[in-house]
Protein backbone atom coordinates (compact mmCIF):
# COMPACT_ATOMS: atom_id res chain seq x y z
CA MET A 1 -161.48 159.99 -202.60
CA LYS A 2 -158.11 161.06 -201.22
CA ILE A 3 -155.84 158.72 -199.25
CA VAL A 4 -152.30 158.92 -197.92
CA GLU A 5 -149.82 156.56 -199.59
CA MET A 6 -146.62 155.43 -197.85
CA TYR A 7 -143.54 155.39 -200.10
CA GLY A 8 -140.84 154.66 -197.53
CA ASP A 9 -137.67 156.70 -197.06
CA SER A 10 -139.70 159.11 -194.89
CA ARG A 11 -141.90 160.12 -197.81
CA VAL A 12 -145.68 160.09 -198.17
CA GLY A 13 -148.06 161.34 -200.81
CA VAL A 14 -151.78 161.72 -201.44
CA ILE A 15 -153.51 159.78 -204.22
CA GLU A 16 -157.06 159.21 -205.43
CA VAL A 17 -158.74 155.81 -205.02
CA PRO A 18 -162.35 154.63 -205.45
CA GLU A 19 -164.66 155.04 -202.48
CA PRO A 20 -165.41 151.76 -200.66
CA GLU A 21 -168.85 150.17 -200.67
CA PRO A 22 -170.53 148.35 -197.77
CA ARG A 23 -171.33 144.64 -197.68
CA ASP A 24 -172.89 142.24 -195.20
CA ASN A 25 -172.47 143.78 -191.72
CA TRP A 26 -169.86 146.28 -192.89
CA VAL A 27 -170.38 150.03 -192.90
CA ILE A 28 -168.78 153.03 -194.56
CA VAL A 29 -167.46 155.67 -192.16
CA LYS A 30 -166.79 159.24 -193.26
CA VAL A 31 -163.55 159.95 -191.40
CA ILE A 32 -163.66 163.27 -189.55
CA ALA A 33 -160.43 162.87 -187.57
CA SER A 34 -157.51 160.47 -188.01
CA THR A 35 -154.41 160.55 -185.82
CA ILE A 36 -150.84 159.43 -186.48
CA CYS A 37 -149.56 156.63 -184.22
CA GLY A 38 -145.94 155.97 -183.29
CA THR A 39 -146.22 152.46 -184.73
CA GLU A 40 -146.51 154.05 -188.18
CA LEU A 41 -142.84 155.00 -188.08
CA ARG A 42 -141.88 151.75 -189.77
CA SER A 43 -144.31 152.31 -192.64
CA TYR A 44 -143.05 155.89 -192.93
CA ARG A 45 -139.48 154.67 -193.27
CA HIS A 46 -139.99 151.48 -195.25
CA GLY A 47 -143.28 151.87 -197.15
CA GLU A 48 -146.59 150.06 -196.89
CA ARG A 49 -147.34 148.37 -200.20
CA ASP A 50 -145.54 145.14 -199.20
CA PHE A 51 -148.06 144.52 -196.42
CA ASN A 52 -151.20 142.46 -196.95
CA SER A 53 -153.30 144.66 -194.70
CA HIS A 54 -154.44 148.28 -194.47
CA SER A 55 -153.31 149.07 -197.99
CA TYR A 56 -151.67 152.40 -198.85
CA ASN A 57 -151.29 153.77 -195.32
CA SER A 58 -151.03 152.53 -191.79
CA GLY A 59 -153.43 154.93 -190.10
CA HIS A 60 -155.59 153.10 -187.57
CA GLU A 61 -156.95 155.71 -185.14
CA ALA A 62 -160.11 157.40 -186.36
CA ALA A 63 -163.56 158.73 -185.59
CA GLY A 64 -166.31 159.80 -187.93
CA VAL A 65 -169.89 159.28 -189.08
CA VAL A 66 -171.49 156.16 -190.56
CA VAL A 67 -172.74 157.19 -194.01
CA LYS A 68 -173.59 153.82 -195.63
CA THR A 69 -174.47 150.41 -194.20
CA GLY A 70 -174.48 146.85 -195.49
CA PRO A 71 -177.72 144.81 -195.40
CA ALA A 72 -176.77 143.01 -192.16
CA ALA A 73 -175.28 146.00 -190.34
CA ARG A 74 -176.54 146.65 -186.82
CA ILE A 75 -175.70 150.34 -186.70
CA ALA A 76 -177.63 153.18 -188.29
CA GLU A 77 -176.50 155.73 -190.84
CA GLY A 78 -175.67 159.03 -189.17
CA THR A 79 -174.20 157.42 -186.05
CA ARG A 80 -171.10 159.14 -184.66
CA VAL A 81 -168.47 156.46 -184.05
CA ALA A 82 -164.95 155.85 -182.82
CA VAL A 83 -163.37 153.12 -184.94
CA ILE A 84 -161.55 150.36 -183.08
CA ALA A 85 -157.97 150.17 -184.33
CA HIS A 86 -157.89 146.48 -185.32
CA MET A 87 -157.11 145.58 -188.93
CA GLY A 88 -158.89 142.23 -188.88
CA GLU A 89 -162.36 140.85 -188.12
CA GLN A 90 -162.97 138.72 -185.05
CA CYS A 91 -164.63 135.31 -185.47
CA GLY A 92 -167.18 135.85 -182.68
CA GLN A 93 -167.13 132.14 -181.77
CA CYS A 94 -163.83 131.35 -180.03
CA TRP A 95 -163.38 131.31 -176.24
CA TYR A 96 -161.90 134.83 -176.20
CA CYS A 97 -164.69 136.32 -178.29
CA HIS A 98 -167.28 134.78 -175.98
CA GLN A 99 -165.44 136.38 -173.06
CA GLY A 100 -165.77 139.77 -174.75
CA LEU A 101 -162.03 139.85 -175.48
CA TRP A 102 -162.23 139.72 -179.25
CA LEU A 103 -159.01 141.72 -179.53
CA LEU A 104 -157.43 138.38 -178.52
CA CYS A 105 -159.48 136.35 -181.03
CA THR A 106 -157.69 133.13 -182.03
CA ASP A 107 -159.35 133.00 -185.45
CA LEU A 108 -159.00 136.61 -186.54
CA THR A 109 -159.58 137.24 -190.24
CA GLU A 110 -156.59 139.25 -191.45
CA GLY A 111 -157.50 142.56 -193.04
CA GLY A 112 -157.10 142.76 -196.81
CA GLU A 113 -157.32 145.45 -199.45
CA GLU A 114 -160.64 146.75 -198.13
CA TYR A 115 -159.03 147.61 -194.79
CA LEU A 116 -157.80 150.98 -195.99
CA GLY A 117 -155.79 152.89 -193.40
CA THR A 118 -157.67 155.72 -191.74
CA HIS A 119 -155.70 158.63 -193.25
CA THR A 120 -158.35 158.97 -195.91
CA GLN A 121 -161.86 160.32 -196.41
CA TYR A 122 -163.89 157.10 -196.18
CA ILE A 123 -163.18 153.68 -194.68
CA SER A 124 -165.03 150.37 -194.67
CA ARG A 125 -165.23 148.43 -191.40
CA PRO A 126 -167.32 145.70 -189.72
CA ASP A 127 -170.09 147.23 -187.62
CA THR A 128 -168.55 145.69 -184.49
CA HIS A 129 -165.49 147.92 -184.98
CA CYS A 130 -167.60 151.06 -184.73
CA ILE A 131 -168.28 152.19 -181.16
CA PRO A 132 -171.10 154.79 -180.98
CA MET A 133 -169.87 158.01 -179.37
CA PRO A 134 -171.86 160.35 -177.13
CA ASP A 135 -172.70 163.64 -178.82
CA ASP A 136 -170.54 165.61 -176.37
CA VAL A 137 -167.34 163.66 -177.16
CA PRO A 138 -165.57 165.44 -180.05
CA PHE A 139 -164.36 163.44 -183.06
CA GLU A 140 -160.73 164.36 -182.36
CA ILE A 141 -161.03 162.96 -178.85
CA GLY A 142 -162.71 159.81 -180.16
CA SER A 143 -159.84 159.23 -182.56
CA ILE A 144 -157.20 159.32 -179.82
CA LEU A 145 -159.23 157.20 -177.40
CA VAL A 146 -159.13 154.13 -179.66
CA ASP A 147 -155.38 153.68 -179.23
CA ALA A 148 -153.29 156.52 -177.80
CA VAL A 149 -155.47 156.75 -174.68
CA GLY A 150 -157.19 153.37 -174.76
CA THR A 151 -154.01 151.29 -174.87
CA PRO A 152 -152.42 152.76 -171.72
CA TYR A 153 -155.82 152.84 -170.02
CA ARG A 154 -156.17 149.09 -170.51
CA ALA A 155 -152.65 148.48 -169.15
CA LEU A 156 -153.21 150.68 -166.08
CA ARG A 157 -156.54 148.98 -165.47
CA ARG A 158 -154.95 145.52 -165.63
CA LEU A 159 -152.15 146.60 -163.28
CA GLY A 160 -154.63 147.95 -160.75
CA VAL A 161 -153.01 151.37 -160.47
CA ASN A 162 -154.53 153.50 -157.70
CA GLY A 163 -153.96 156.66 -155.72
CA PHE A 164 -151.55 154.99 -153.29
CA ASP A 165 -149.09 154.08 -156.06
CA THR A 166 -145.95 155.74 -157.32
CA VAL A 167 -145.74 155.02 -161.05
CA LEU A 168 -142.67 155.11 -163.30
CA ILE A 169 -143.33 155.84 -166.97
CA THR A 170 -140.51 155.43 -169.48
CA GLY A 171 -141.25 157.47 -172.61
CA LEU A 172 -143.52 160.52 -172.79
CA GLY A 173 -144.74 160.07 -176.33
CA PRO A 174 -148.51 160.07 -176.85
CA LEU A 175 -149.12 156.79 -174.99
CA GLY A 176 -146.82 157.63 -172.09
CA ALA A 177 -148.34 161.09 -171.81
CA SER A 178 -151.83 159.55 -171.83
CA ALA A 179 -150.79 157.17 -169.07
CA ALA A 180 -149.55 160.10 -166.98
CA ILE A 181 -152.83 161.97 -167.42
CA ILE A 182 -154.81 158.91 -166.33
CA CYS A 183 -152.49 158.27 -163.37
CA GLU A 184 -152.96 161.84 -162.17
CA ARG A 185 -156.73 161.35 -162.41
CA LEU A 186 -156.35 158.25 -160.22
CA GLY A 187 -154.29 160.23 -157.70
CA ALA A 188 -151.04 158.32 -158.32
CA ARG A 189 -147.62 159.97 -158.13
CA VAL A 190 -145.82 159.88 -161.49
CA ILE A 191 -142.10 159.80 -162.27
CA ALA A 192 -141.10 159.73 -165.95
CA THR A 193 -137.98 159.36 -168.06
CA GLU A 194 -137.83 161.04 -171.47
CA PRO A 195 -134.78 162.11 -173.51
CA ALA A 196 -136.63 164.62 -175.73
CA GLU A 197 -136.53 168.12 -174.25
CA PHE A 198 -139.89 169.21 -175.70
CA ARG A 199 -141.68 166.23 -174.20
CA ARG A 200 -140.06 166.78 -170.80
CA SER A 201 -141.16 170.42 -170.96
CA MET A 202 -144.77 169.22 -171.30
CA ALA A 203 -144.50 166.70 -168.47
CA ARG A 204 -146.07 168.91 -165.80
CA ASP A 205 -149.11 169.47 -168.01
CA TYR A 206 -149.59 165.70 -168.14
CA GLY A 207 -149.41 165.34 -164.36
CA VAL A 208 -145.80 164.13 -164.10
CA ASP A 209 -144.21 165.06 -160.77
CA VAL A 210 -140.60 164.60 -161.92
CA ALA A 211 -139.34 164.16 -165.50
CA ILE A 212 -135.83 162.72 -165.79
CA ASP A 213 -133.49 163.03 -168.76
CA PRO A 214 -131.93 159.53 -168.94
CA VAL A 215 -129.15 160.82 -171.18
CA SER A 216 -127.76 163.46 -168.83
CA GLU A 217 -128.30 161.75 -165.47
CA ASP A 218 -128.38 158.29 -163.91
CA ALA A 219 -132.09 157.54 -164.14
CA LEU A 220 -132.05 154.54 -161.79
CA GLU A 221 -130.15 156.44 -159.11
CA ARG A 222 -132.53 159.41 -159.34
CA ILE A 223 -135.61 157.19 -159.21
CA MET A 224 -134.34 155.47 -156.08
CA GLU A 225 -133.64 158.85 -154.47
CA LEU A 226 -137.19 159.97 -155.24
CA THR A 227 -138.67 156.81 -153.70
CA ASP A 228 -136.48 156.64 -150.57
CA GLY A 229 -134.59 153.67 -151.96
CA ARG A 230 -137.66 151.47 -152.34
CA GLY A 231 -138.53 152.00 -156.00
CA PRO A 232 -141.91 152.75 -157.63
CA ASP A 233 -144.85 150.45 -157.10
CA VAL A 234 -145.61 150.24 -160.82
CA ALA A 235 -143.47 150.78 -163.92
CA LEU A 236 -144.62 150.99 -167.53
CA ASP A 237 -142.47 151.14 -170.64
CA PHE A 238 -143.88 152.88 -173.70
CA THR A 239 -140.66 152.98 -175.76
CA GLY A 240 -140.08 149.38 -176.77
CA TYR A 241 -136.33 149.92 -176.33
CA THR A 242 -134.28 147.51 -174.24
CA GLU A 243 -132.66 150.01 -171.87
CA PRO A 244 -135.93 151.64 -170.66
CA GLN A 245 -137.56 148.22 -170.39
CA MET A 246 -134.76 147.02 -168.14
CA LEU A 247 -134.93 150.26 -166.16
CA CYS A 248 -138.55 149.45 -165.34
CA VAL A 249 -137.60 145.97 -164.11
CA ASP A 250 -134.58 147.19 -162.14
CA ALA A 251 -136.27 150.23 -160.60
CA VAL A 252 -139.64 148.82 -159.52
CA ARG A 253 -139.89 147.81 -155.87
CA VAL A 254 -139.89 144.26 -154.56
CA GLY A 255 -143.34 142.85 -155.28
CA GLY A 256 -143.94 145.56 -157.89
CA ARG A 257 -145.89 145.44 -161.15
CA VAL A 258 -144.42 146.10 -164.58
CA GLY A 259 -146.24 146.66 -167.87
CA PHE A 260 -144.69 146.53 -171.34
CA ILE A 261 -146.66 148.49 -173.91
CA GLY A 262 -144.03 149.90 -176.30
CA LEU A 263 -143.14 147.76 -179.31
CA LYS A 264 -139.99 147.92 -181.44
CA PHE A 265 -138.67 145.71 -184.23
CA ASP A 266 -135.20 145.32 -185.68
CA GLU A 267 -134.93 145.27 -189.46
CA THR A 268 -133.26 142.15 -190.93
CA PRO A 269 -132.88 140.80 -194.50
CA ASP A 270 -135.79 138.48 -193.69
CA GLY A 271 -138.00 141.28 -192.42
CA PRO A 272 -138.69 142.84 -189.02
CA VAL A 273 -138.03 140.78 -185.90
CA PRO A 274 -139.02 141.70 -182.32
CA ARG A 275 -136.27 143.43 -180.39
CA PRO A 276 -134.99 141.14 -177.58
CA THR A 277 -135.29 142.08 -173.91
CA PRO A 278 -132.87 140.18 -171.62
CA ILE A 279 -135.18 139.63 -168.63
CA THR A 280 -134.45 136.41 -166.74
CA VAL A 281 -136.45 134.43 -164.23
CA ALA A 282 -133.54 133.87 -161.84
CA GLY A 283 -132.04 137.33 -162.19
CA HIS A 284 -135.15 139.51 -162.20
CA LEU A 285 -138.51 137.85 -161.56
CA LEU A 286 -138.02 135.47 -158.65
CA PRO A 287 -135.76 137.60 -156.40
CA LYS A 288 -138.20 140.53 -156.50
CA GLU A 289 -141.44 138.55 -156.95
CA LEU A 290 -142.44 140.82 -159.82
CA THR A 291 -145.69 140.80 -161.76
CA LEU A 292 -145.05 141.44 -165.47
CA ILE A 293 -147.67 141.95 -168.16
CA GLY A 294 -147.69 142.73 -171.83
CA SER A 295 -150.64 144.84 -172.92
CA TRP A 296 -151.88 146.20 -176.21
CA SER A 297 -154.93 147.88 -177.69
CA VAL A 298 -158.25 148.44 -175.94
CA ALA A 299 -161.43 146.39 -175.59
CA PRO A 300 -164.85 147.77 -176.63
CA HIS A 301 -166.21 147.87 -173.07
CA GLU A 302 -163.19 149.94 -172.04
CA MET A 303 -164.06 152.45 -174.76
CA LEU A 304 -167.41 152.99 -173.06
CA GLU A 305 -165.59 153.65 -169.79
CA LEU A 306 -163.29 156.14 -171.54
CA PHE A 307 -166.25 158.04 -172.98
CA GLU A 308 -167.56 158.46 -169.44
CA LEU A 309 -164.16 159.58 -168.16
CA VAL A 310 -163.95 162.21 -170.91
CA GLN A 311 -167.45 163.41 -170.02
CA GLN A 312 -166.29 163.67 -166.39
CA GLY A 313 -163.34 165.85 -167.37
CA LEU A 314 -160.37 163.57 -168.24
CA PRO A 315 -158.20 166.23 -170.00
CA VAL A 316 -156.90 164.18 -172.92
CA GLU A 317 -157.42 167.06 -175.36
CA GLN A 318 -154.07 168.46 -174.23
CA LEU A 319 -152.37 165.57 -176.02
CA ILE A 320 -153.27 167.15 -179.37
CA THR A 321 -150.50 169.54 -180.40
CA HIS A 322 -150.85 169.76 -184.20
CA ARG A 323 -153.52 169.53 -186.91
CA PHE A 324 -153.02 169.08 -190.66
CA SER A 325 -155.08 168.47 -193.78
CA LEU A 326 -154.64 165.35 -195.92
CA ASP A 327 -152.72 167.40 -198.48
CA GLU A 328 -150.27 168.33 -195.70
CA ALA A 329 -149.59 164.67 -194.88
CA GLN A 330 -145.83 164.95 -195.43
CA GLU A 331 -145.59 167.79 -192.92
CA ALA A 332 -147.89 165.92 -190.55
CA TYR A 333 -145.61 162.87 -190.51
CA GLU A 334 -142.47 164.95 -190.13
CA THR A 335 -144.05 166.68 -187.14
CA ALA A 336 -145.26 163.42 -185.59
CA PHE A 337 -141.79 161.89 -185.63
CA ASN A 338 -139.52 164.86 -184.83
CA GLN A 339 -140.35 164.62 -181.09
CA ARG A 340 -141.43 168.25 -180.97
CA GLY A 341 -145.09 167.47 -180.58
CA CYS A 342 -147.41 164.88 -179.11
CA LYS A 343 -150.56 163.83 -180.94
CA VAL A 344 -150.94 164.89 -184.59
CA ILE A 345 -154.43 165.01 -186.10
CA ILE A 346 -155.19 164.69 -189.81
CA ASP A 347 -158.46 166.27 -190.95
CA PRO A 348 -159.44 164.59 -194.26
CA TRP A 349 -161.83 167.40 -195.15
CA ALA A 350 -159.77 170.51 -194.30
């Protein structure tokens, strides 16, 4: 079967590898749609073979059809599934697993060679990673729900965003754009900052009321003007960069809620290290009585909610701006990271 291989230096290729086989409660999924995530930028630049998990490529957003099952699998062949984006198997026995929060499992089994990235034709996964999809939810939509839509949905849900809120979003990449679409559905007013002209031009389509270029104007001053000096009720950063993160903390109103979803690392001789964010208790949290959360990924029960929202008309299909075949993987990655598109789909069978 074909699979994308990451070489680093902004180069990818397509190679042939053996098809996986099921075991125990694992199943084989024929991938129908796989989408490129912004977190793959590091693999694109630095390569993937040094990692212990998701060998060859870092794709982790996919939907497809179960074509083979292991003897203990609890899902039938032919089932249409969205594949949860975790590259490790939950223990099922810790406190978090028993709470239904196995994305926070404290005894997660790290994914090995069999956790092939999803930019391929077939993948092997535990049956618990495969969420059955309704027949009227397209595969492309399923693939973006598992991360690009699911991750901001979980954060907005935890922050209790509602139609009375004004929400600041920093970064209108796929996750920020998804957050805007969901906020509009909830009736919230959305202000966004985004330096890329193409993404700002799409802001209205995502439900953004005002899109600010933080390079050409004072974003904090403009945000305060738009909120009568009070600041937004909620702020979410999807960039992972220090300046937008601090903008969220500085701009949000007294008693406001802030969510950090974007993730960035600095490269060092010893490997990647998390980028520091200089938030202080005395300087930021206590004086404004802020609520801060970090949020990542999506839980299985939230996927079921997202399926219903899509069936009710949540317009996440507008996030998809480009489609490529596996053999066009190089062009797909260049498009995904040139900031002239939003969500890029790879069709392994085109």
